[in-house]
Coordinates of C-alpha atoms and ligand atoms in Angstrom, one line a residue:
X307 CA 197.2 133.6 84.4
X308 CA 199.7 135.9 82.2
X309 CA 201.5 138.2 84.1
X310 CA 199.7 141.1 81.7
X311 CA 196.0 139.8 83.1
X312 CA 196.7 139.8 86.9
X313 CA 198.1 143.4 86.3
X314 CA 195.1 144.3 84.4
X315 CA 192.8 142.9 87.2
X316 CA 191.4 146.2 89.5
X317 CA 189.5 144.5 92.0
X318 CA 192.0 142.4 93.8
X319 CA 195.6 141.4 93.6
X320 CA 196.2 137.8 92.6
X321 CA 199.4 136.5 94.5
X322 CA 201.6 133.7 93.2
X323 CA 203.1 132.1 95.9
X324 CA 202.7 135.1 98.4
X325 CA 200.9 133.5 101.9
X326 CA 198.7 135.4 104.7
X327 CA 201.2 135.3 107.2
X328 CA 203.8 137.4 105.3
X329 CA 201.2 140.1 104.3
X330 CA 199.8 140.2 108.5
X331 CA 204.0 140.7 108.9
X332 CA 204.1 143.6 106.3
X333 CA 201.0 144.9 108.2
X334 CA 202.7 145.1 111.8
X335 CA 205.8 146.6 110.5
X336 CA 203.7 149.5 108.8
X337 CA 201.9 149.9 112.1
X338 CA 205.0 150.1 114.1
X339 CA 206.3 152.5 111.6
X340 CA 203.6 154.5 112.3
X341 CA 204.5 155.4 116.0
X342 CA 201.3 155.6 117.3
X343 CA 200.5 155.8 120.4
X344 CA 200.9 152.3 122.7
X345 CA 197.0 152.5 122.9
X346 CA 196.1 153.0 119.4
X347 CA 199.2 150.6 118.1
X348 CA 197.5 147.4 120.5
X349 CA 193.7 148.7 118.9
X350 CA 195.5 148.1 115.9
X351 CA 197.0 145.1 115.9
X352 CA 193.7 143.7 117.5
X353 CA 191.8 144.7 114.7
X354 CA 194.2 142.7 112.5
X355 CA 193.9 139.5 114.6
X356 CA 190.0 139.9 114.6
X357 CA 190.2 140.6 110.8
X358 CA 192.2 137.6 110.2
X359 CA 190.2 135.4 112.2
X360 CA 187.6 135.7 109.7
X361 CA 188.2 134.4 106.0
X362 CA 186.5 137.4 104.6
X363 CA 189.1 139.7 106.7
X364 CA 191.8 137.6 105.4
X365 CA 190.6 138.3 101.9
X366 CA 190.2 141.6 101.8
X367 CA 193.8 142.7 103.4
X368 CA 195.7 140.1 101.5
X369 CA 193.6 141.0 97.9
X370 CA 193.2 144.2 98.8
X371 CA 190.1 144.6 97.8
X372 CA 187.3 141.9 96.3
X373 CA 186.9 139.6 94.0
X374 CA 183.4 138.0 92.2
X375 CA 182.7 135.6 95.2
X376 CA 183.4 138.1 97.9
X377 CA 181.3 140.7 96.6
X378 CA 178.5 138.0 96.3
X379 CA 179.3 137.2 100.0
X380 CA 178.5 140.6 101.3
X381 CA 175.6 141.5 98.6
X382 CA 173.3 138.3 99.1
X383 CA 173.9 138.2 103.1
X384 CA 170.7 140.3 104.1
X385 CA 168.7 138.2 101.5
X386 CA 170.1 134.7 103.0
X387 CA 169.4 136.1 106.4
X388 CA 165.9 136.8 105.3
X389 CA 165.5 133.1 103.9
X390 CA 166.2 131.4 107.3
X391 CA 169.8 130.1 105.7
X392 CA 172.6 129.2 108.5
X393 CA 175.3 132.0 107.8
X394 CA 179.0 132.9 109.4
X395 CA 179.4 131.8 113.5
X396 CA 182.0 134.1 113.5
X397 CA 180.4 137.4 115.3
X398 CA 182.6 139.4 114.1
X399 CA 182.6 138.6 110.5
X400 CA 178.7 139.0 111.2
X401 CA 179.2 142.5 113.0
X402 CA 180.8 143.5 109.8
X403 CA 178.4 142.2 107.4
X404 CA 175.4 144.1 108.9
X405 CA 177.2 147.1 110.4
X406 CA 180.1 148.3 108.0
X407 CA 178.9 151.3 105.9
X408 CA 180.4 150.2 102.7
X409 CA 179.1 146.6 103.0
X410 CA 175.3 148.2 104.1
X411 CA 175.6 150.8 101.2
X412 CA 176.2 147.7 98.9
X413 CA 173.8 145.5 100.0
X414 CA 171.2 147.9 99.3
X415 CA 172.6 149.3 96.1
X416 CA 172.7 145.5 95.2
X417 CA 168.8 145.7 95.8
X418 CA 168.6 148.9 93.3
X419 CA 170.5 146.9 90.4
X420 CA 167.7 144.0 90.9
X421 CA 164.7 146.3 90.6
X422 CA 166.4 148.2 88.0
X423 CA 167.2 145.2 85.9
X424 CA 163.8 143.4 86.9
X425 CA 162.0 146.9 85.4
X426 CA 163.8 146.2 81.7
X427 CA 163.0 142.7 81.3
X428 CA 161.0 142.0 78.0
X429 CA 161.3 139.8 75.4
X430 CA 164.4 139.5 73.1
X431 CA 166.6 141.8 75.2
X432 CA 169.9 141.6 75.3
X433 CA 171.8 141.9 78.5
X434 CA 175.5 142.3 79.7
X435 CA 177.5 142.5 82.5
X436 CA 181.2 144.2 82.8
X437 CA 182.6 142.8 85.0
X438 CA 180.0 140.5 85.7
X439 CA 181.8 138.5 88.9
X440 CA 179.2 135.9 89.7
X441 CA 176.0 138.1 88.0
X442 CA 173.4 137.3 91.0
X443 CA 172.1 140.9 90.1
X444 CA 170.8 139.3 86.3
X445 CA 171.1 135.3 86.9
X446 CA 168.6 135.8 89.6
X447 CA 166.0 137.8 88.1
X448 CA 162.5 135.8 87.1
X449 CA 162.7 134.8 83.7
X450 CA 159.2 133.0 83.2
X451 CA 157.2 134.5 80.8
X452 CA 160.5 136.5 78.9
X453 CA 161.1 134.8 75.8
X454 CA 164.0 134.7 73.4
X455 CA 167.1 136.6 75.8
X456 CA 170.4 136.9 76.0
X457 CA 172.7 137.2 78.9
X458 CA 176.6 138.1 78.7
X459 CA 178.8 137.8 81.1
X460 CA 182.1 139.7 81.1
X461 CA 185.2 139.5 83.3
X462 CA 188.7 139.3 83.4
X463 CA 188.8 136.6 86.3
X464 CA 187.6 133.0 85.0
X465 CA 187.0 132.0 88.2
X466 CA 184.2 134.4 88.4
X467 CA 183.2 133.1 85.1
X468 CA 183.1 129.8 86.0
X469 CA 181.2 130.2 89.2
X470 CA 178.6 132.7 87.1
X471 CA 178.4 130.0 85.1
X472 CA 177.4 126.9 87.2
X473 CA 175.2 129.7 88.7
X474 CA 173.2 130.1 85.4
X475 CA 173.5 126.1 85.3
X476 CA 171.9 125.5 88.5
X477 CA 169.0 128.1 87.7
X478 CA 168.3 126.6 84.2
X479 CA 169.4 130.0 82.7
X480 CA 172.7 128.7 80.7
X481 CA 171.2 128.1 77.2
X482 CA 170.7 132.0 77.5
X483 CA 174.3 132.7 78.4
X484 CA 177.5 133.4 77.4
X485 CA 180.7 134.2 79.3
X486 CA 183.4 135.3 77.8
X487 CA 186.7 136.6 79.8
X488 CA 187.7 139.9 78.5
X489 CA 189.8 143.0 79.9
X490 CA 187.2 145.5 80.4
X491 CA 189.1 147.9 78.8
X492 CA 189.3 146.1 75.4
X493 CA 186.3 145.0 74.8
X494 CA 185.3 145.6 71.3
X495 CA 181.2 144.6 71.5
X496 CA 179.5 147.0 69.3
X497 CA 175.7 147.7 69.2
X498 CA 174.9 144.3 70.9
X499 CA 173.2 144.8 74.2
X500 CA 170.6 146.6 75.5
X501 CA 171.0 147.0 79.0
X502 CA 174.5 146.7 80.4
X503 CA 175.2 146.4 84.2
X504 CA 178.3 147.2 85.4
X505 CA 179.3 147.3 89.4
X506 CA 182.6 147.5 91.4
X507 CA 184.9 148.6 88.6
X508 CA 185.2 152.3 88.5
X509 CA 185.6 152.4 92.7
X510 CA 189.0 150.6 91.8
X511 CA 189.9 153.0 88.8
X512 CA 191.1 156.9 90.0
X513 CA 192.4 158.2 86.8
X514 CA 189.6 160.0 85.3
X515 CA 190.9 159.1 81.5
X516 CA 190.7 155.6 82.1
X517 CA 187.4 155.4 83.9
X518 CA 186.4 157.5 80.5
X519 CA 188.1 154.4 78.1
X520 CA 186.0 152.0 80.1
X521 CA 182.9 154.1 80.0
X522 CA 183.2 154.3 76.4
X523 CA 183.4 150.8 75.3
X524 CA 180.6 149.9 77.2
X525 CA 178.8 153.5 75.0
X526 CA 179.5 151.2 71.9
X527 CA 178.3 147.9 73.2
X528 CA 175.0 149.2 73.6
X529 CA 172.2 149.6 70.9
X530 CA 170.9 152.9 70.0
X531 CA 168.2 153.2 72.6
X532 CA 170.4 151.3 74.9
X533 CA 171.1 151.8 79.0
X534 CA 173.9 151.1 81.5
X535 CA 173.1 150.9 85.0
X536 CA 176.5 151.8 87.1
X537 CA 177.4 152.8 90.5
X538 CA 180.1 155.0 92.4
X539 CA 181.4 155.1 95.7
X540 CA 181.1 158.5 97.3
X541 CA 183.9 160.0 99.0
X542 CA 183.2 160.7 102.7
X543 CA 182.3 164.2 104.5
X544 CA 186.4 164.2 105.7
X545 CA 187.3 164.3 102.1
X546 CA 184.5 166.5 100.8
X547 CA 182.0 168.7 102.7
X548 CA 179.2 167.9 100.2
X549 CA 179.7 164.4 100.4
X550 CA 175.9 162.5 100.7
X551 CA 176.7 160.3 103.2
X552 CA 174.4 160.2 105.7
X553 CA 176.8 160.3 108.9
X554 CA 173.3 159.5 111.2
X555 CA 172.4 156.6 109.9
X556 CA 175.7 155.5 110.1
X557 CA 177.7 152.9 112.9
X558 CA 180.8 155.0 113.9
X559 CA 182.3 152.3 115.2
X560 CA 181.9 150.3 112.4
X561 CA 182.7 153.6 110.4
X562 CA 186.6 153.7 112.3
X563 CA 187.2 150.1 111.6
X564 CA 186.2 150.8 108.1
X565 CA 188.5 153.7 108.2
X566 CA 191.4 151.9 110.1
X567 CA 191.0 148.7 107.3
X568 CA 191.3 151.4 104.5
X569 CA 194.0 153.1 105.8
X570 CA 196.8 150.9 107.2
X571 CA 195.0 147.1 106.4
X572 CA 194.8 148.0 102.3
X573 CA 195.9 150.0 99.5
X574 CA 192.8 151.2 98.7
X575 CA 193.1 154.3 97.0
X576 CA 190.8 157.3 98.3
X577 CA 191.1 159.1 95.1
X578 CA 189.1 156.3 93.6
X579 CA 185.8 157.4 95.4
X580 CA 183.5 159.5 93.3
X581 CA 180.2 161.9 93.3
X582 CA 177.3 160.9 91.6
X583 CA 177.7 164.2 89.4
X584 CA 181.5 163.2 89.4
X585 CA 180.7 160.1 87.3
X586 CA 177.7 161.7 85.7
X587 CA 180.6 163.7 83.6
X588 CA 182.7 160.8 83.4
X589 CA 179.6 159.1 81.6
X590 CA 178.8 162.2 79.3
X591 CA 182.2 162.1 78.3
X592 CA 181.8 158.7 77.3
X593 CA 179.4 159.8 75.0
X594 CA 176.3 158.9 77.5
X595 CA 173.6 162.1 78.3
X596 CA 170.6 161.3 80.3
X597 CA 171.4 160.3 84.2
X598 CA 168.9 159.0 86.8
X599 CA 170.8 158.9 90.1
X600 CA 169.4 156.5 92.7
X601 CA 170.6 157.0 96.1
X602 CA 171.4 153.8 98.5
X603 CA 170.3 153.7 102.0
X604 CA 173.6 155.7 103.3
X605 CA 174.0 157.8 100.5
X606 CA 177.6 156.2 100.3
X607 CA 176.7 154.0 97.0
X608 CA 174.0 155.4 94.6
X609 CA 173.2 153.9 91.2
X610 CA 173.2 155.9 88.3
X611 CA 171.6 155.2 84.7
X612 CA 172.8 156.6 82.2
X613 CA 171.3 156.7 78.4
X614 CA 172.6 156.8 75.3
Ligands
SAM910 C1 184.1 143.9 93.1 S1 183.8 142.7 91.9 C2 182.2 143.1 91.3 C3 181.6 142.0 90.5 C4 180.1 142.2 90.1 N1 180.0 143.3 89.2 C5 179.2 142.4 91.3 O1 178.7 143.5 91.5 O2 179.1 141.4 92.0 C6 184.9 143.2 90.7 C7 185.0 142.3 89.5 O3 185.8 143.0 88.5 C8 186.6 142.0 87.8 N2 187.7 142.7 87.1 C9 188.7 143.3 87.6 N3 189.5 143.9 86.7 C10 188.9 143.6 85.5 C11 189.2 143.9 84.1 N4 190.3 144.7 83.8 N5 188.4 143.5 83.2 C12 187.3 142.8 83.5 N6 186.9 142.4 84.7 C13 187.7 142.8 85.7 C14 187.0 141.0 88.9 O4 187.4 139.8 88.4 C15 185.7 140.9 89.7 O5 184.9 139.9 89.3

């Protein structure tokens, strides 16, 4: 990959060359720099080791963040669970999966994309995804009975693309597909779908001018009547006192580890999270005006739909 495209990638940081071991090393000095108190320093660097001993953990400090597949890890676990499948032995990676409130408030935002997208379907529609990562949300929808659609795929990473696509190959779907590997940013699709999806791209994004650019070039991919179904990640009641997280529903241990992960595992940015009515004027400056806001489960992750 150029040097340009893994800059341009938001999600996750793609190393050349760089291992997990020298990251985990990086890691321990900032801890140490830190000072803390013995107590909370060893609760720290346990944390790490438990984090690490998980290829998920690993992951998401190294990448600092997620890509496609890891996002497709965490959304389809309660689903898999349901089906019977054999998932992680690790008990911690499985402690995160069903107790972490960002991975909950995905999981059932995931569910609210599904039975957004499933409420659309009809004949001769024209769907997209930006950035599509591996597109579960639209590739496993039920097509019988829909005739004549399209489905497009966008993303910067062609791994996600290629994975998408053996997806849509495996579910008999790929005649209807395309993928293409764009920067989100510069796409130039103009009045060609009618529904576009697009998750986990603006909760990477805090300047309000770009989320705007991106916003706007999905505004002219759609047709006149057409509809985007997006999402935001809410900042939490420490950062704003009208935040709509629901703090009861909530695991506060899970909640500190989360916290911990964000602030000394990542470089996740907390001027990334947003309000529903925060991206709500994001959208209308894009050019969009009528919002539906659905709330997730926590209130952390709510799905908003935006009209032209
Ligand atoms: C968190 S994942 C979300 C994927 C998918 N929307 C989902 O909900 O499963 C983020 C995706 O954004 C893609 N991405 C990051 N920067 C991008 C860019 N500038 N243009 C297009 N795609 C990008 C990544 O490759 C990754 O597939």
């Amino acid at each position: 990959m150029k040097n340009y495209e893994i800059n341009n990638i938001v999600s996750h940081k793609i190393y050349q060359g760089e291992n997990f071991e020298k990251t985990k090393i990086k890691i321990m000095q900032r801890i140490k720099e830190k000072k803390l108190d013995t107590t909370t320093e060893q609760e720290l660097i346990l944390l790490l080791e438990k984090m690490y001993s998980t290829e998920m953990g690993r992951f998401m400090i190294e990448h600092s963040g997620f890509n496609g597949y890891w996002t497709e890890y965490v959304c389809s676990y309660p689903d898999l669970k349901k089906q019977g499948f054999k998932l992680t032995e690790n008990e911690f990676e499985k402690y995160l999966l069903e107790n972490l409130p960002f991975y909950l408030a995905t999981q059932s935002r995931f569910q609210i994309f599904k039975t957004e997208i499933k409420k659309r379907l009809c004949d001769n529609i024209s769907i997209a995804s930006l950035p599509c990562g591996l597109m579960t949300d639209i590739l496993l929808q039920d097509f019988k009975g829909i005739n004549n659609f399209q489905l497009h795929g966008i993303d910067l990473d062609q791994s996600a693309l290629d994975q998408a696509k053996a997806i849509a190959l495996s579910k008999g779907l790929i005649h209807h597909c395309t993928f293409t590997r764009e920067d989100g940013w510069k796409i130039e699709h103009k009045n060609q779908f009618d529904l576009v999806t697009s998750n986990g791209f603006n909760i990477y994004v805090d300047d309000e001018d770009k989320n705007i650019a991106f916003y706007k070039k999905i505004y002219q991919a759609l047709t006149d009547k057409g509809e985007l179904i997006t999402s935001t990640i809410v900042p939490p009641p420490t950062e704003d006192p009208y935040s709509s997280w629901e703090l009861k529903k909530i695991n506060l241990d899970a909640l500190k580890i989360q916290a911990i992960v964000m602030n000394y595992f990542t470089e996740f940015n907390k001027n990334n999270f947003k309000s529903a009515e925060k991206l709500c004027i994001i959208l209308k400056k894009a050019g969009f005006n009528k919002f539906q806001v659905i709330p997730d489960n926590l209130g952390i992750f709510p799905t908003i739909i935006a009209k032209k």
